């Protein structure tokens, strides 16, 4: 099958606040606004941003744990909203999730073996022998001894519990795993082990990941592409190396500046972003980042900046750093002529994840 494994088009989620019986307009939390991206098989897209930026809501929308207000999610070109019941079940097998807190996401009364095989047994009956063989195989895949299959989650360390969560996610042989802050509750040394495990599984099994994190050090280690979200919108989406080498959006720049620097001799070029994230119930007009942006101009308060494709394959929403007039003069990604790339952008409102291989 050609084309991206996952394509997200203009995904939007608003949560109404209260019933509003006597009010003409009901206030809404604008959790996700017009988010589009695509993910190729075997790639990792990281979604980053401060707490409350909408990244976890995107994960919930992709998993159909909540319905979108608008927009589409396509897997292998098929719109998930249009799938019939049996097709939806098959689709669910293909996308699995790993959660931040392995302890609260695992049933404390089930053994490791039961936790791992439970998703498969929702689809098919397994004999005891098949169950044990599957559990042993998956435990080995995540670097644990098969002898641990009879242990309860409380008898495992934090790192082992997260490995168990990954083994459970692998049990249905998914094409895509969404990892929501999957290593943020772990010690740094255990984090590194889990990240290396994910990279290894990706290489061996060709799994795509959507990796949601606030930790840019982790993202730099694992991502192929990075989407930076601010107050529900993507403000920059770029190949990982390019993003860290040259952040373009002022918010991306500030996030990278705020990340801990392992080298004490490295001097920060930019000040970390100051102030609080505004309320998603009443976001600022124009560019929502303008109250915190050191580069803001008058236009930023009036007009929402569009996401503009840049010469190196990234897209950026900023009137100052990615003005439409300037970007339209630039050639786009290698191998794609500028008019074609812009036409694709305009017609499909699609981000260029995976196009520039
Ligand atoms: Fe800053 Fe204006 Fe760019 Fe928004 S559009 S990031 S406020 S310069």
Coordinates of C-alpha atoms and ligand atoms in Angstrom, one line a residue:
X1 CA 0.0 0.0 0.0
X2 CA 1.5 3.4 -1.0
X3 CA 0.9 6.6 1.0
X4 CA 1.3 7.2 4.7
X5 CA 0.3 4.7 7.3
X6 CA -1.6 7.4 9.2
X7 CA -3.0 10.7 8.0
X8 CA -4.7 13.2 10.2
X9 CA -6.6 16.0 8.5
X10 CA -7.8 19.2 10.3
X11 CA -8.4 17.3 13.6
X12 CA -10.3 19.5 16.0
X13 CA -11.6 18.9 19.5
X14 CA -13.7 21.3 21.5
X15 CA -15.1 20.4 25.0
X16 CA -18.3 22.4 25.8
X17 CA -18.3 23.8 29.4
X18 CA -21.6 23.2 31.0
X19 CA -25.1 22.9 29.4
X20 CA -25.5 26.6 28.9
X21 CA -29.4 26.4 29.0
X22 CA -29.8 30.2 29.5
X23 CA -26.7 31.2 27.4
X24 CA -26.7 31.9 23.7
X25 CA -23.2 30.7 23.3
X26 CA -21.6 27.9 25.4
X27 CA -18.0 28.4 26.3
X28 CA -15.7 25.7 24.9
X29 CA -12.3 24.4 25.8
X30 CA -10.4 24.5 22.4
X31 CA -8.2 21.5 23.2
X32 CA -7.1 20.7 19.6
X33 CA -7.5 23.1 16.6
X34 CA -7.1 22.1 13.0
X35 CA -4.2 19.6 13.5
X36 CA -2.9 17.8 10.4
X37 CA 0.0 15.5 9.9
X38 CA 0.9 12.1 8.5
X39 CA 3.1 9.3 9.6
X40 CA 4.9 6.8 7.4
X41 CA 5.3 3.1 8.4
X42 CA 8.3 2.5 10.6
X43 CA 8.7 6.2 11.5
X44 CA 8.5 8.1 14.8
X45 CA 6.6 11.4 15.0
X46 CA 7.1 13.2 18.3
X47 CA 4.5 15.6 19.5
X48 CA 5.9 18.1 22.0
X49 CA 4.7 21.2 23.9
X50 CA 3.9 22.4 27.4
X51 CA 1.3 20.8 29.6
X52 CA -2.2 21.7 28.3
X53 CA -1.1 22.2 24.7
X54 CA -3.4 19.4 23.4
X55 CA -0.9 16.7 22.7
X56 CA -2.5 14.1 24.9
X57 CA -5.9 15.0 23.4
X58 CA -4.5 14.2 20.0
X59 CA -3.5 10.8 21.3
X60 CA -7.0 10.2 22.7
X61 CA -8.6 11.2 19.3
X62 CA -6.3 8.9 17.4
X63 CA -7.3 6.0 19.6
X64 CA -11.0 6.9 19.3
X65 CA -11.2 7.3 23.1
X66 CA -13.0 10.5 22.3
X67 CA -14.7 11.7 19.1
X68 CA -13.4 14.7 17.2
X69 CA -15.4 17.9 16.8
X70 CA -14.1 18.0 13.2
X71 CA -11.5 16.5 11.0
X72 CA -10.5 13.0 9.8
X73 CA -8.2 10.2 10.8
X74 CA -7.2 7.9 7.9
X75 CA -5.3 4.7 8.3
X76 CA -3.9 3.3 5.1
X77 CA -6.2 5.8 3.3
X78 CA -9.4 4.5 5.0
X79 CA -11.4 7.1 7.1
X80 CA -11.7 5.6 10.6
X81 CA -15.1 7.3 11.1
X82 CA -16.5 5.4 8.2
X83 CA -15.4 1.9 9.3
X84 CA -18.0 -0.7 10.0
X85 CA -18.0 -2.5 13.4
X86 CA -15.8 -5.4 12.3
X87 CA -13.5 -3.1 10.4
X88 CA -13.1 -0.9 13.5
X89 CA -12.1 -4.0 15.5
X90 CA -9.5 -4.8 13.0
X91 CA -8.3 -1.2 13.0
X92 CA -8.0 -1.3 16.8
X93 CA -5.5 -4.1 16.5
X94 CA -3.3 -1.9 14.4
X95 CA -3.0 1.0 16.9
X96 CA -2.0 0.4 20.5
X97 CA -1.1 2.7 23.3
X98 CA 1.6 2.8 26.0
X99 CA 0.8 5.0 29.0
X100 CA 2.8 7.3 31.2
X101 CA 2.1 5.5 34.5
X102 CA 2.6 1.7 33.9
X103 CA 1.4 0.9 37.4
X104 CA -2.0 2.5 37.1
X105 CA -2.5 1.3 33.5
X106 CA -1.9 -2.4 34.4
X107 CA -4.5 -4.5 36.3
X108 CA -2.8 -5.2 39.7
X109 CA -4.7 -8.5 40.1
X110 CA -3.5 -10.0 36.8
X111 CA -0.1 -11.7 36.4
X112 CA 2.4 -10.4 33.8
X113 CA 1.5 -13.3 31.4
X114 CA -2.3 -12.5 31.7
X115 CA -1.7 -8.8 31.2
X116 CA 0.2 -9.5 28.0
X117 CA -2.2 -12.0 26.5
X118 CA -5.4 -10.2 27.5
X119 CA -5.7 -8.0 24.3
X120 CA -5.3 -11.1 22.1
X121 CA -7.9 -13.0 24.0
X122 CA -10.4 -10.2 23.3
X123 CA -10.1 -11.4 19.7
X124 CA -9.5 -15.1 19.8
X125 CA -9.4 -18.0 22.3
X126 CA -6.0 -19.2 23.3
X127 CA -5.1 -22.5 24.8
X128 CA -3.0 -22.4 28.0
X129 CA 0.0 -23.6 25.9
X130 CA -0.5 -20.8 23.3
X131 CA -1.0 -18.2 26.1
X132 CA 2.3 -19.2 27.8
X133 CA 4.2 -19.3 24.5
X134 CA 2.9 -15.9 23.5
X135 CA 3.7 -14.4 26.9
X136 CA 7.2 -15.9 26.9
X137 CA 7.9 -14.6 23.4
X138 CA 6.8 -11.1 24.2
X139 CA 8.6 -10.9 27.5
X140 CA 11.8 -11.9 25.7
X141 CA 11.1 -9.3 23.0
X142 CA 11.1 -6.5 25.6
X143 CA 14.2 -7.9 27.4
X144 CA 12.5 -9.7 30.3
X145 CA 12.8 -13.3 31.4
X146 CA 9.8 -15.5 30.6
X147 CA 10.0 -16.7 34.2
X148 CA 8.5 -13.3 35.1
X149 CA 5.1 -14.2 33.6
X150 CA 3.7 -15.3 36.9
X151 CA 4.6 -12.1 38.7
X152 CA 2.1 -9.4 39.7
X153 CA 2.8 -5.8 38.6
X154 CA 3.5 -4.9 42.3
X155 CA 6.4 -7.5 42.2
X156 CA 8.1 -5.6 39.3
X157 CA 10.3 -2.5 39.1
X158 CA 9.1 0.7 37.4
X159 CA 11.2 -0.1 34.3
X160 CA 9.9 -3.7 34.2
X161 CA 6.3 -2.5 34.4
X162 CA 6.9 -0.2 31.5
X163 CA 8.4 -3.1 29.5
X164 CA 5.3 -5.1 30.4
X165 CA 3.1 -2.3 29.1
X166 CA 5.1 -2.3 25.8
X167 CA 4.9 -6.1 25.6
X168 CA 1.1 -5.8 26.0
X169 CA 1.0 -3.2 23.3
X170 CA 3.0 -5.5 21.0
X171 CA 0.8 -8.5 21.6
X172 CA -1.6 -7.6 18.7
X173 CA 1.3 -7.0 16.3
X174 CA 0.4 -3.3 15.8
X175 CA 1.6 -1.1 12.9
X176 CA 1.5 2.0 15.2
X177 CA 2.1 2.5 18.9
X178 CA 1.1 5.8 20.6
X179 CA 3.4 6.4 23.6
X180 CA 2.0 9.1 25.8
X181 CA 4.8 10.4 28.1
X182 CA 5.8 6.7 28.2
X183 CA 9.2 7.3 30.0
X184 CA 8.6 10.5 32.0
X185 CA 7.8 8.6 35.2
X186 CA 11.1 6.6 35.0
X187 CA 14.6 7.3 36.3
X188 CA 17.0 8.6 33.7
X189 CA 19.0 5.4 33.3
X190 CA 15.7 3.3 33.0
X191 CA 14.4 5.9 30.5
X192 CA 17.5 5.3 28.3
X193 CA 16.9 1.5 28.4
X194 CA 13.2 1.9 27.4
X195 CA 14.0 4.3 24.6
X196 CA 16.7 2.0 23.2
X197 CA 14.1 -0.9 23.5
X198 CA 11.6 1.2 21.4
X199 CA 14.2 2.0 18.8
X200 CA 15.3 -1.7 18.6
X201 CA 11.6 -2.8 18.2
X202 CA 11.1 -0.3 15.5
X203 CA 14.1 -1.5 13.6
X204 CA 13.2 -5.2 14.0
X205 CA 9.4 -5.0 13.6
X206 CA 8.9 -1.8 11.5
X207 CA 6.5 -0.3 14.0
X208 CA 5.6 3.4 13.7
X209 CA 5.5 5.5 16.9
X210 CA 3.7 8.6 17.9
X211 CA 5.7 9.7 20.9
X212 CA 4.2 12.3 23.1
X213 CA 6.5 14.1 25.4
X214 CA 7.4 17.4 27.1
X215 CA 11.1 16.2 27.3
X216 CA 13.0 17.5 24.3
X217 CA 16.1 15.5 25.3
X218 CA 14.1 12.3 24.8
X219 CA 12.5 13.6 21.6
X220 CA 15.9 14.4 20.1
X221 CA 17.0 10.9 20.8
X222 CA 14.0 9.1 19.3
X223 CA 12.2 11.2 16.7
X224 CA 12.3 11.3 12.9
X225 CA 9.9 14.2 12.8
X226 CA 8.7 16.6 15.6
X227 CA 5.5 18.5 15.8
X228 CA 5.5 21.4 18.2
X229 CA 2.1 22.2 19.6
X230 CA 1.0 25.4 21.3
X231 CA -2.5 25.9 22.7
X232 CA -4.1 23.2 20.5
X233 CA -2.3 24.0 17.3
X234 CA 0.8 22.8 15.5
X235 CA 3.2 25.8 15.2
X236 CA 6.2 24.0 13.7
X237 CA 6.6 20.5 12.2
X238 CA 10.1 19.5 11.1
X239 CA 12.5 16.7 10.6
X240 CA 14.1 16.1 14.0
X241 CA 17.6 17.0 13.2
X242 CA 16.6 20.2 11.4
X243 CA 14.4 21.3 14.3
X244 CA 17.1 20.9 16.9
X245 CA 19.8 22.4 14.6
X246 CA 17.8 25.4 13.7
X247 CA 14.4 26.0 15.4
X248 CA 12.4 28.5 13.4
X249 CA 9.3 29.2 15.4
X250 CA 10.0 31.4 18.5
X251 CA 8.2 29.0 20.7
X252 CA 10.2 26.0 19.5
X253 CA 13.4 28.1 20.0
X254 CA 12.3 28.9 23.6
X255 CA 11.4 25.3 24.4
X256 CA 14.8 24.1 23.2
X257 CA 16.4 26.9 25.2
X258 CA 14.5 25.7 28.3
X259 CA 15.6 22.0 27.9
X260 CA 18.4 20.9 30.3
X261 CA 21.8 21.2 28.6
X262 CA 24.1 18.2 29.3
X263 CA 27.2 20.2 28.3
X264 CA 27.9 22.9 30.9
X265 CA 30.2 24.8 28.5
X266 CA 27.3 25.2 26.0
X267 CA 25.9 28.7 26.2
X268 CA 22.2 29.2 25.5
X269 CA 21.5 31.5 22.6
X270 CA 17.8 32.2 23.5
X271 CA 16.0 32.8 26.7
X272 CA 13.4 30.2 27.8
X273 CA 9.8 31.2 27.3
X274 CA 8.3 33.2 30.2
X275 CA 4.8 33.4 31.5
X276 CA 1.9 31.0 31.6
X277 CA 0.1 29.2 28.8
X278 CA -3.1 31.2 28.2
X279 CA -6.5 29.6 28.8
X280 CA -7.8 27.4 25.9
X281 CA -11.3 28.6 26.8
X282 CA -10.4 32.2 25.8
X283 CA -7.2 32.0 23.7
X284 CA -5.5 35.2 22.6
X285 CA -6.5 36.6 19.2
X286 CA -4.3 36.1 16.2
X287 CA -1.2 34.1 17.0
X288 CA -2.0 32.6 20.4
X289 CA 1.7 32.9 21.3
X290 CA 1.8 36.7 21.0
X291 CA 1.5 37.6 24.7
X292 CA 4.7 35.6 25.4
X293 CA 6.5 36.1 22.1
X294 CA 9.6 38.4 22.1
X295 CA 9.2 38.9 18.3
X296 CA 5.5 39.8 18.3
X297 CA 4.5 42.6 15.9
X298 CA 1.1 44.3 15.7
X299 CA -0.1 41.9 13.0
X300 CA 0.4 39.0 15.4
X301 CA -2.5 40.2 17.5
X302 CA -4.9 40.3 14.6
X303 CA -4.1 37.5 12.3
X304 CA -3.6 33.8 12.8
X305 CA -0.4 32.8 11.0
X306 CA -0.9 30.0 8.5
X307 CA 1.4 27.0 8.5
X308 CA 3.9 27.7 5.7
X309 CA 6.1 25.1 4.0
X310 CA 9.8 26.0 4.2
X311 CA 12.8 25.1 2.0
X312 CA 14.0 22.3 4.3
X313 CA 10.7 20.4 4.5
X314 CA 9.4 21.9 7.7
X315 CA 6.2 23.9 8.1
X316 CA 6.0 26.9 10.5
X317 CA 3.3 29.2 11.6
X318 CA 4.8 32.6 12.3
X319 CA 4.3 36.0 10.6
X320 CA 7.9 37.0 11.3
X321 CA 9.9 33.9 10.8
X322 CA 7.8 32.3 8.1
X323 CA 6.0 35.0 6.3
X324 CA 3.9 33.7 3.4
X325 CA 5.4 36.0 0.8
X326 CA 8.9 34.9 1.6
X327 CA 8.2 31.2 1.8
X328 CA 6.3 31.2 -1.5
X329 CA 9.6 32.3 -3.2
X330 CA 11.5 29.3 -1.8
X331 CA 11.9 25.9 -3.4
X332 CA 10.4 23.2 -1.3
X333 CA 11.7 19.8 -0.4
X334 CA 14.4 18.2 -2.6
X335 CA 12.8 16.3 -5.4
X336 CA 9.5 18.2 -5.2
X337 CA 9.1 21.3 -7.2
X338 CA 7.8 24.4 -5.4
X339 CA 4.6 24.8 -7.3
X340 CA 3.7 21.1 -6.8
X341 CA 4.6 21.2 -3.1
X342 CA 2.5 24.3 -2.6
X343 CA -0.4 22.9 -4.6
X344 CA -0.3 19.7 -2.4
X345 CA -0.3 21.8 0.6
X346 CA -3.2 24.0 -0.5
X347 CA -5.3 21.1 -1.8
X348 CA -4.9 18.6 1.0
X349 CA -3.8 20.8 3.9
X350 CA -1.2 18.1 4.5
X351 CA 2.0 18.3 6.4
X352 CA 5.1 17.0 4.7
X353 CA 6.0 14.3 7.2
X354 CA 7.7 11.4 5.3
X355 CA 7.6 13.0 1.9
X356 CA 11.3 13.9 2.0
X357 CA 12.9 10.6 2.5
Ligands
LIG1 FE1 5.6 35.5 17.6 FE2 4.1 36.8 15.9 FE3 5.5 34.7 15.1 FE4 3.4 34.4 16.8 S1 3.3 35.1 14.6 S2 5.3 33.4 17.0 S3 3.6 36.3 18.0 S4 6.3 36.6 15.8

